[in-house]
Amino acid sequence: MVIYDDGIQLNAVLEKPEGVDFCPLVILLHGFTSAMDRPHNLLAAAAIRDAGFATLRFDLYGHGTSGGEFRKHTIWKWISNTMAVIDHCLELGYTEVYLSGHSQGGLVAALVAGMETDRIRGLILRAPAFMIPQCARDGNLLGQRIDPDHIPDSLPTIKGLTLDGNYVRVAQTIRVEDAADRFRNPVLILHGDEDDTVPLADSHRMAQLYRNCELTVIAGETHHFDRHPDQMQEAIRTWLTAR
Ligand code: FER
């Protein structure tokens, strides 16, 4: 399926649980330098369908098979993409829409939920990168030091990929606490205690800020949920089945 966000092509895959015509839907967002078809995203989507929910996963701006250049992606563009995808799902007739994001996609899911409090029924955040805005303000992104008041035009990142300075400028203005404060529907946060990319401490802190949040810490698990994917899946199924 193709969804357009102001001319940018976003490729998406909609899958329904077996034998069901109409059901609630979870939209999945992948992380920084990732894509919708990474193993942990597919396993999360499968667990969601096991619980009787449809899934829509998509590649965000500058990632995977979608349009846009990696170096020009920003959290604002990802917010805009997500809002376009939500509009599309509502037009398809899905009235009960949830968001689930991994890492930077978890941050964006949380920000959009704070904007669309009237539309988003709940959030499943997997190792959400809540710390990116503060890291941008501190000038400490992906282990590199930059001067936060004199942002470089380009910033080398992982996997040989380079970001424009506007990524940092956008991130510096974002306050994740405001999004948590506005969202009153249920939230599930999943985080491994051996995640060395995104600190677990921020998930503990944010879980206190949400009105209605459950935090499941998976012992021995890493950033990509590749050691105990069954525990990630079980936590998702249990939480969604209770909705
Ligand atoms: C950073 C730490 C983590 C960062 C991005 C991430 C651009 C995102 C990780 C992910 O989405 O998996 O400093 O800066």
mmCIF file of C-alpha atoms and ligand atoms in Angstrom:
data_model
loop_
_atom_site.group_PDB
_atom_site.id
_atom_site.type_symbol
_atom_site.label_atom_id
_atom_site.label_comp_id
_atom_site.label_asym_id
_atom_site.label_seq_id
_atom_site.Cartn_x
_atom_site.Cartn_y
_atom_site.Cartn_z
ATOM 1 C CA MET A 1 0.000 0.000 0.000
ATOM 2 C CA VAL A 2 1.234 3.508 -0.788
ATOM 3 C CA ILE A 3 0.344 6.527 1.353
ATOM 4 C CA TYR A 4 1.431 10.050 0.375
ATOM 5 C CA ASP A 5 2.497 12.717 2.841
ATOM 6 C CA ASP A 6 2.594 15.971 0.869
ATOM 7 C CA GLY A 7 4.097 14.261 -2.165
ATOM 8 C CA ILE A 8 6.475 11.965 -0.286
ATOM 9 C CA GLN A 9 5.725 8.320 -1.020
ATOM 10 C CA LEU A 10 5.440 6.156 2.099
ATOM 11 C CA ASN A 11 5.316 2.402 1.535
ATOM 12 C CA ALA A 12 3.151 0.536 4.008
ATOM 13 C CA VAL A 13 1.935 -3.012 4.681
ATOM 14 C CA LEU A 14 -1.526 -3.555 6.197
ATOM 15 C CA GLU A 15 -2.178 -7.015 7.652
ATOM 16 C CA LYS A 16 -5.333 -8.270 9.348
ATOM 17 C CA PRO A 17 -5.611 -11.071 11.901
ATOM 18 C CA GLU A 18 -6.955 -14.274 10.336
ATOM 19 C CA GLY A 19 -10.700 -14.567 9.903
ATOM 20 C CA VAL A 20 -11.432 -10.993 10.963
ATOM 21 C CA ASP A 21 -12.961 -8.285 8.787
ATOM 22 C CA PHE A 22 -13.122 -5.380 11.132
ATOM 23 C CA CYS A 23 -10.951 -4.824 14.200
ATOM 24 C CA PRO A 24 -8.828 -2.235 15.976
ATOM 25 C CA LEU A 25 -5.520 -1.303 14.315
ATOM 26 C CA VAL A 26 -1.961 -0.705 15.521
ATOM 27 C CA ILE A 27 0.369 1.450 13.372
ATOM 28 C CA LEU A 28 4.053 0.470 13.758
ATOM 29 C CA LEU A 29 6.988 2.903 13.483
ATOM 30 C CA HIS A 30 10.566 1.651 13.088
ATOM 31 C CA GLY A 31 13.712 3.313 14.479
ATOM 32 C CA PHE A 32 16.627 5.462 13.254
ATOM 33 C CA THR A 33 18.417 3.832 10.237
ATOM 34 C CA SER A 34 15.927 0.946 10.492
ATOM 35 C CA ALA A 35 12.942 -0.160 8.382
ATOM 36 C CA MET A 36 9.528 -1.781 8.736
ATOM 37 C CA ASP A 37 10.756 -5.283 7.846
ATOM 38 C CA ARG A 38 13.410 -5.697 10.597
ATOM 39 C CA PRO A 39 12.932 -8.911 12.607
ATOM 40 C CA HIS A 40 11.805 -7.302 15.883
ATOM 41 C CA ASN A 41 9.280 -5.104 14.036
ATOM 42 C CA LEU A 42 7.830 -8.175 12.300
ATOM 43 C CA LEU A 43 7.692 -10.097 15.596
ATOM 44 C CA ALA A 44 5.962 -7.189 17.345
ATOM 45 C CA ALA A 45 3.431 -6.987 14.484
ATOM 46 C CA ALA A 46 2.769 -10.745 14.665
ATOM 47 C CA ALA A 47 2.098 -10.545 18.424
ATOM 48 C CA ILE A 48 -0.314 -7.639 17.836
ATOM 49 C CA ARG A 49 -2.277 -9.685 15.281
ATOM 50 C CA ASP A 50 -2.325 -12.659 17.685
ATOM 51 C CA ALA A 51 -4.220 -10.357 20.056
ATOM 52 C CA GLY A 52 -6.836 -9.703 17.331
ATOM 53 C CA PHE A 53 -5.606 -6.308 16.107
ATOM 54 C CA ALA A 54 -4.721 -5.385 12.506
ATOM 55 C CA THR A 55 -1.230 -3.952 11.904
ATOM 56 C CA LEU A 56 -0.005 -1.275 9.542
ATOM 57 C CA ARG A 57 3.780 -1.000 9.336
ATOM 58 C CA PHE A 58 5.473 1.555 7.108
ATOM 59 C CA ASP A 59 8.866 2.993 6.178
ATOM 60 C CA LEU A 60 9.343 6.550 7.408
ATOM 61 C CA TYR A 61 10.916 9.483 5.481
ATOM 62 C CA GLY A 62 14.432 8.724 4.233
ATOM 63 C CA HIS A 63 14.304 5.099 5.409
ATOM 64 C CA GLY A 64 13.659 1.678 3.878
ATOM 65 C CA THR A 65 11.707 1.826 0.613
ATOM 66 C CA SER A 66 9.973 5.174 1.220
ATOM 67 C CA GLY A 67 10.771 8.527 -0.348
ATOM 68 C CA GLY A 68 13.050 11.236 1.021
ATOM 69 C CA GLU A 69 16.767 11.314 1.696
ATOM 70 C CA PHE A 70 18.173 9.925 4.939
ATOM 71 C CA ARG A 71 20.243 13.021 5.587
ATOM 72 C CA LYS A 72 17.164 15.260 5.352
ATOM 73 C CA HIS A 73 14.990 13.343 7.784
ATOM 74 C CA THR A 74 13.932 15.071 11.002
ATOM 75 C CA ILE A 75 11.612 14.217 13.858
ATOM 76 C CA TRP A 76 9.149 16.770 12.448
ATOM 77 C CA LYS A 77 9.043 14.959 9.092
ATOM 78 C CA TRP A 78 8.429 11.685 10.905
ATOM 79 C CA ILE A 79 5.620 13.319 12.905
ATOM 80 C CA SER A 80 4.076 14.571 9.655
ATOM 81 C CA ASN A 81 4.402 11.078 8.073
ATOM 82 C CA THR A 82 2.709 9.470 11.056
ATOM 83 C CA MET A 83 -0.167 11.958 11.012
ATOM 84 C CA ALA A 84 -0.684 11.268 7.276
ATOM 85 C CA VAL A 85 -0.763 7.520 7.960
ATOM 86 C CA ILE A 86 -3.294 7.978 10.790
ATOM 87 C CA ASP A 87 -5.512 10.095 8.476
ATOM 88 C CA HIS A 88 -5.313 7.322 5.876
ATOM 89 C CA CYS A 89 -6.284 4.609 8.383
ATOM 90 C CA LEU A 90 -9.280 6.642 9.573
ATOM 91 C CA GLU A 91 -10.324 7.103 5.930
ATOM 92 C CA LEU A 92 -10.145 3.314 5.514
ATOM 93 C CA GLY A 93 -12.689 3.025 8.327
ATOM 94 C CA TYR A 94 -10.443 2.049 11.239
ATOM 95 C CA THR A 95 -11.872 3.949 14.179
ATOM 96 C CA GLU A 96 -9.773 2.417 16.960
ATOM 97 C CA VAL A 97 -6.151 3.293 16.230
ATOM 98 C CA TYR A 98 -3.111 2.581 18.438
ATOM 99 C CA LEU A 99 0.543 3.486 17.811
ATOM 100 C CA SER A 100 3.613 1.350 18.490
ATOM 101 C CA GLY A 101 7.143 2.556 17.858
ATOM 102 C CA HIS A 102 10.670 1.299 18.367
ATOM 103 C CA SER A 103 13.405 3.666 19.594
ATOM 104 C CA GLN A 104 13.250 6.921 17.521
ATOM 105 C CA GLY A 105 9.910 5.601 16.195
ATOM 106 C CA GLY A 106 8.787 5.217 19.827
ATOM 107 C CA LEU A 107 9.691 8.827 20.512
ATOM 108 C CA VAL A 108 7.690 9.933 17.450
ATOM 109 C CA ALA A 109 4.716 7.709 18.407
ATOM 110 C CA ALA A 110 4.698 9.331 21.876
ATOM 111 C CA LEU A 111 4.855 12.849 20.367
ATOM 112 C CA VAL A 112 2.022 12.185 17.908
ATOM 113 C CA ALA A 113 -0.120 10.602 20.661
ATOM 114 C CA GLY A 114 0.311 13.853 22.606
ATOM 115 C CA MET A 115 -0.995 15.733 19.536
ATOM 116 C CA GLU A 116 -3.797 13.329 18.570
ATOM 117 C CA THR A 117 -5.128 12.626 22.060
ATOM 118 C CA ASP A 118 -8.640 12.391 20.586
ATOM 119 C CA ARG A 119 -7.706 9.728 18.029
ATOM 120 C CA ILE A 120 -5.034 7.480 19.532
ATOM 121 C CA ARG A 121 -6.459 4.820 21.872
ATOM 122 C CA GLY A 122 -3.156 3.627 23.294
ATOM 123 C CA LEU A 123 0.593 3.381 22.849
ATOM 124 C CA ILE A 124 3.072 0.506 22.822
ATOM 125 C CA LEU A 125 6.588 1.951 23.058
ATOM 126 C CA ARG A 126 9.525 -0.431 22.481
ATOM 127 C CA ALA A 127 12.836 0.914 23.832
ATOM 128 C CA PRO A 128 11.596 4.477 23.141
ATOM 129 C CA ALA A 129 14.380 7.017 22.510
ATOM 130 C CA PHE A 130 12.894 9.681 24.809
ATOM 131 C CA MET A 131 16.390 11.101 25.360
ATOM 132 C CA ILE A 132 17.080 12.319 21.776
ATOM 133 C CA PRO A 133 15.802 15.908 22.346
ATOM 134 C CA GLN A 134 17.867 16.358 25.526
ATOM 135 C CA CYS A 135 20.914 14.795 23.834
ATOM 136 C CA ALA A 136 20.479 17.312 20.989
ATOM 137 C CA ARG A 137 20.328 20.166 23.517
ATOM 138 C CA ASP A 138 23.412 18.787 25.280
ATOM 139 C CA GLY A 139 25.289 18.315 21.989
ATOM 140 C CA ASN A 140 25.769 14.599 22.563
ATOM 141 C CA LEU A 141 24.277 12.490 19.753
ATOM 142 C CA LEU A 142 25.236 8.881 19.064
ATOM 143 C CA GLY A 143 28.295 9.228 21.272
ATOM 144 C CA GLN A 144 29.600 12.288 19.375
ATOM 145 C CA ARG A 145 30.134 15.728 20.866
ATOM 146 C CA ILE A 146 28.915 18.757 18.941
ATOM 147 C CA ASP A 147 28.520 22.374 20.026
ATOM 148 C CA PRO A 148 24.721 22.656 20.530
ATOM 149 C CA ASP A 149 24.861 26.407 19.818
ATOM 150 C CA HIS A 150 26.900 26.044 16.611
ATOM 151 C CA ILE A 151 25.393 23.045 14.867
ATOM 152 C CA PRO A 152 27.508 21.605 12.029
ATOM 153 C CA ASP A 153 25.997 21.467 8.516
ATOM 154 C CA SER A 154 26.444 17.727 8.490
ATOM 155 C CA LEU A 155 26.877 15.096 11.144
ATOM 156 C CA PRO A 156 28.323 11.643 10.450
ATOM 157 C CA THR A 157 26.230 8.931 12.148
ATOM 158 C CA ILE A 158 26.234 5.130 12.151
ATOM 159 C CA LYS A 159 26.335 2.812 9.100
ATOM 160 C CA GLY A 160 28.210 5.461 7.062
ATOM 161 C CA LEU A 161 25.130 7.717 6.997
ATOM 162 C CA THR A 162 25.230 11.489 7.404
ATOM 163 C CA LEU A 163 22.579 13.817 8.851
ATOM 164 C CA ASP A 164 21.975 17.488 8.093
ATOM 165 C CA GLY A 165 22.243 19.926 10.982
ATOM 166 C CA ASN A 166 18.481 20.534 10.794
ATOM 167 C CA TYR A 167 17.940 17.129 12.433
ATOM 168 C CA VAL A 168 19.607 18.541 15.544
ATOM 169 C CA ARG A 169 17.837 21.917 15.343
ATOM 170 C CA VAL A 170 14.418 20.242 15.227
ATOM 171 C CA ALA A 171 15.230 17.790 18.015
ATOM 172 C CA GLN A 172 16.434 20.570 20.321
ATOM 173 C CA THR A 173 12.949 22.151 20.415
ATOM 174 C CA ILE A 174 11.037 19.021 21.462
ATOM 175 C CA ARG A 175 9.822 18.387 25.024
ATOM 176 C CA VAL A 176 8.784 14.784 25.551
ATOM 177 C CA GLU A 177 7.324 15.548 28.985
ATOM 178 C CA ASP A 178 4.603 17.716 27.400
ATOM 179 C CA ALA A 179 3.504 14.820 25.180
ATOM 180 C CA ALA A 180 3.322 12.466 28.194
ATOM 181 C CA ASP A 181 1.369 15.039 30.163
ATOM 182 C CA ARG A 182 -1.261 15.393 27.441
ATOM 183 C CA PHE A 183 -1.868 11.706 26.725
ATOM 184 C CA ARG A 184 -4.322 10.029 29.111
ATOM 185 C CA ASN A 185 -4.998 6.734 27.342
ATOM 186 C CA PRO A 186 -3.103 3.547 28.264
ATOM 187 C CA VAL A 187 0.602 3.183 27.522
ATOM 188 C CA LEU A 188 2.820 0.095 27.574
ATOM 189 C CA ILE A 189 6.593 0.616 27.596
ATOM 190 C CA LEU A 190 8.891 -2.355 26.902
ATOM 191 C CA HIS A 191 12.607 -1.984 27.560
ATOM 192 C CA GLY A 192 15.541 -4.387 27.926
ATOM 193 C CA ASP A 193 17.859 -3.825 30.859
ATOM 194 C CA GLU A 194 20.918 -4.466 28.662
ATOM 195 C CA ASP A 195 19.969 -1.833 26.060
ATOM 196 C CA ASP A 196 23.196 0.114 25.507
ATOM 197 C CA THR A 197 21.706 2.453 22.843
ATOM 198 C CA VAL A 198 18.759 3.957 24.738
ATOM 199 C CA PRO A 199 18.863 4.328 28.546
ATOM 200 C CA LEU A 200 16.270 2.388 30.536
ATOM 201 C CA ALA A 201 16.285 5.190 33.151
ATOM 202 C CA ASP A 202 14.278 7.456 30.785
ATOM 203 C CA SER A 203 11.574 4.799 30.450
ATOM 204 C CA HIS A 204 11.305 4.626 34.265
ATOM 205 C CA ARG A 205 11.057 8.422 34.452
ATOM 206 C CA MET A 206 8.511 8.729 31.632
ATOM 207 C CA ALA A 207 6.392 5.859 32.995
ATOM 208 C CA GLN A 208 5.837 8.046 36.077
ATOM 209 C CA LEU A 209 4.786 11.028 33.942
ATOM 210 C CA TYR A 210 2.107 9.155 31.973
ATOM 211 C CA ARG A 211 -1.289 8.932 33.720
ATOM 212 C CA ASN A 212 -1.826 5.319 32.763
ATOM 213 C CA CYS A 213 1.412 3.506 32.008
ATOM 214 C CA GLU A 214 2.771 0.024 32.513
ATOM 215 C CA LEU A 215 6.545 -0.506 32.157
ATOM 216 C CA THR A 216 7.801 -4.033 31.437
ATOM 217 C CA VAL A 217 11.553 -4.408 31.863
ATOM 218 C CA ILE A 218 12.931 -7.471 30.073
ATOM 219 C CA ALA A 219 15.958 -8.866 31.898
ATOM 220 C CA GLY A 220 19.024 -9.447 29.725
ATOM 221 C CA GLU A 221 17.376 -7.898 26.650
ATOM 222 C CA THR A 222 19.151 -5.517 24.215
ATOM 223 C CA HIS A 223 17.985 -2.588 22.073
ATOM 224 C CA HIS A 224 16.720 -4.807 19.258
ATOM 225 C CA PHE A 225 14.848 -7.412 21.322
ATOM 226 C CA ASP A 226 16.906 -10.167 19.721
ATOM 227 C CA ARG A 227 17.619 -12.271 22.819
ATOM 228 C CA HIS A 228 14.130 -12.799 24.264
ATOM 229 C CA PRO A 229 11.688 -11.823 21.484
ATOM 230 C CA ASP A 230 9.131 -14.227 22.982
ATOM 231 C CA GLN A 231 8.988 -12.086 26.151
ATOM 232 C CA MET A 232 8.454 -8.909 24.113
ATOM 233 C CA GLN A 233 5.677 -10.674 22.178
ATOM 234 C CA GLU A 234 4.022 -12.064 25.319
ATOM 235 C CA ALA A 235 3.989 -8.631 26.988
ATOM 236 C CA ILE A 236 2.321 -7.116 23.886
ATOM 237 C CA ARG A 237 -0.287 -9.895 23.613
ATOM 238 C CA THR A 238 -1.172 -9.698 27.323
ATOM 239 C CA TRP A 239 -1.500 -5.920 27.305
ATOM 240 C CA LEU A 240 -3.579 -5.747 24.092
ATOM 241 C CA THR A 241 -5.826 -8.621 25.098
ATOM 242 C CA ALA A 242 -6.824 -6.605 28.183
ATOM 243 C CA ARG A 243 -7.936 -3.603 26.038
HETATM 244 C C1 FER B 1 21.009 8.983 19.469
HETATM 245 C C2 FER B 1 20.687 7.798 20.126
HETATM 246 C C3 FER B 1 19.740 6.924 19.579
HETATM 247 C C4 FER B 1 20.378 9.270 18.244
HETATM 248 C C5 FER B 1 19.451 8.399 17.708
HETATM 249 C C6 FER B 1 19.140 7.225 18.375
HETATM 250 C C7 FER B 1 20.412 10.651 16.306
HETATM 251 C C8 FER B 1 18.153 6.341 17.775
HETATM 252 C C9 FER B 1 18.198 5.004 17.869
HETATM 253 C C10 FER B 1 17.162 4.157 17.216
HETATM 254 O O1 FER B 1 16.149 4.677 16.704
HETATM 255 O O2 FER B 1 17.331 2.924 17.213
HETATM 256 O O3 FER B 1 21.914 9.841 19.978
HETATM 257 O O4 FER B 1 20.751 10.448 17.635
#
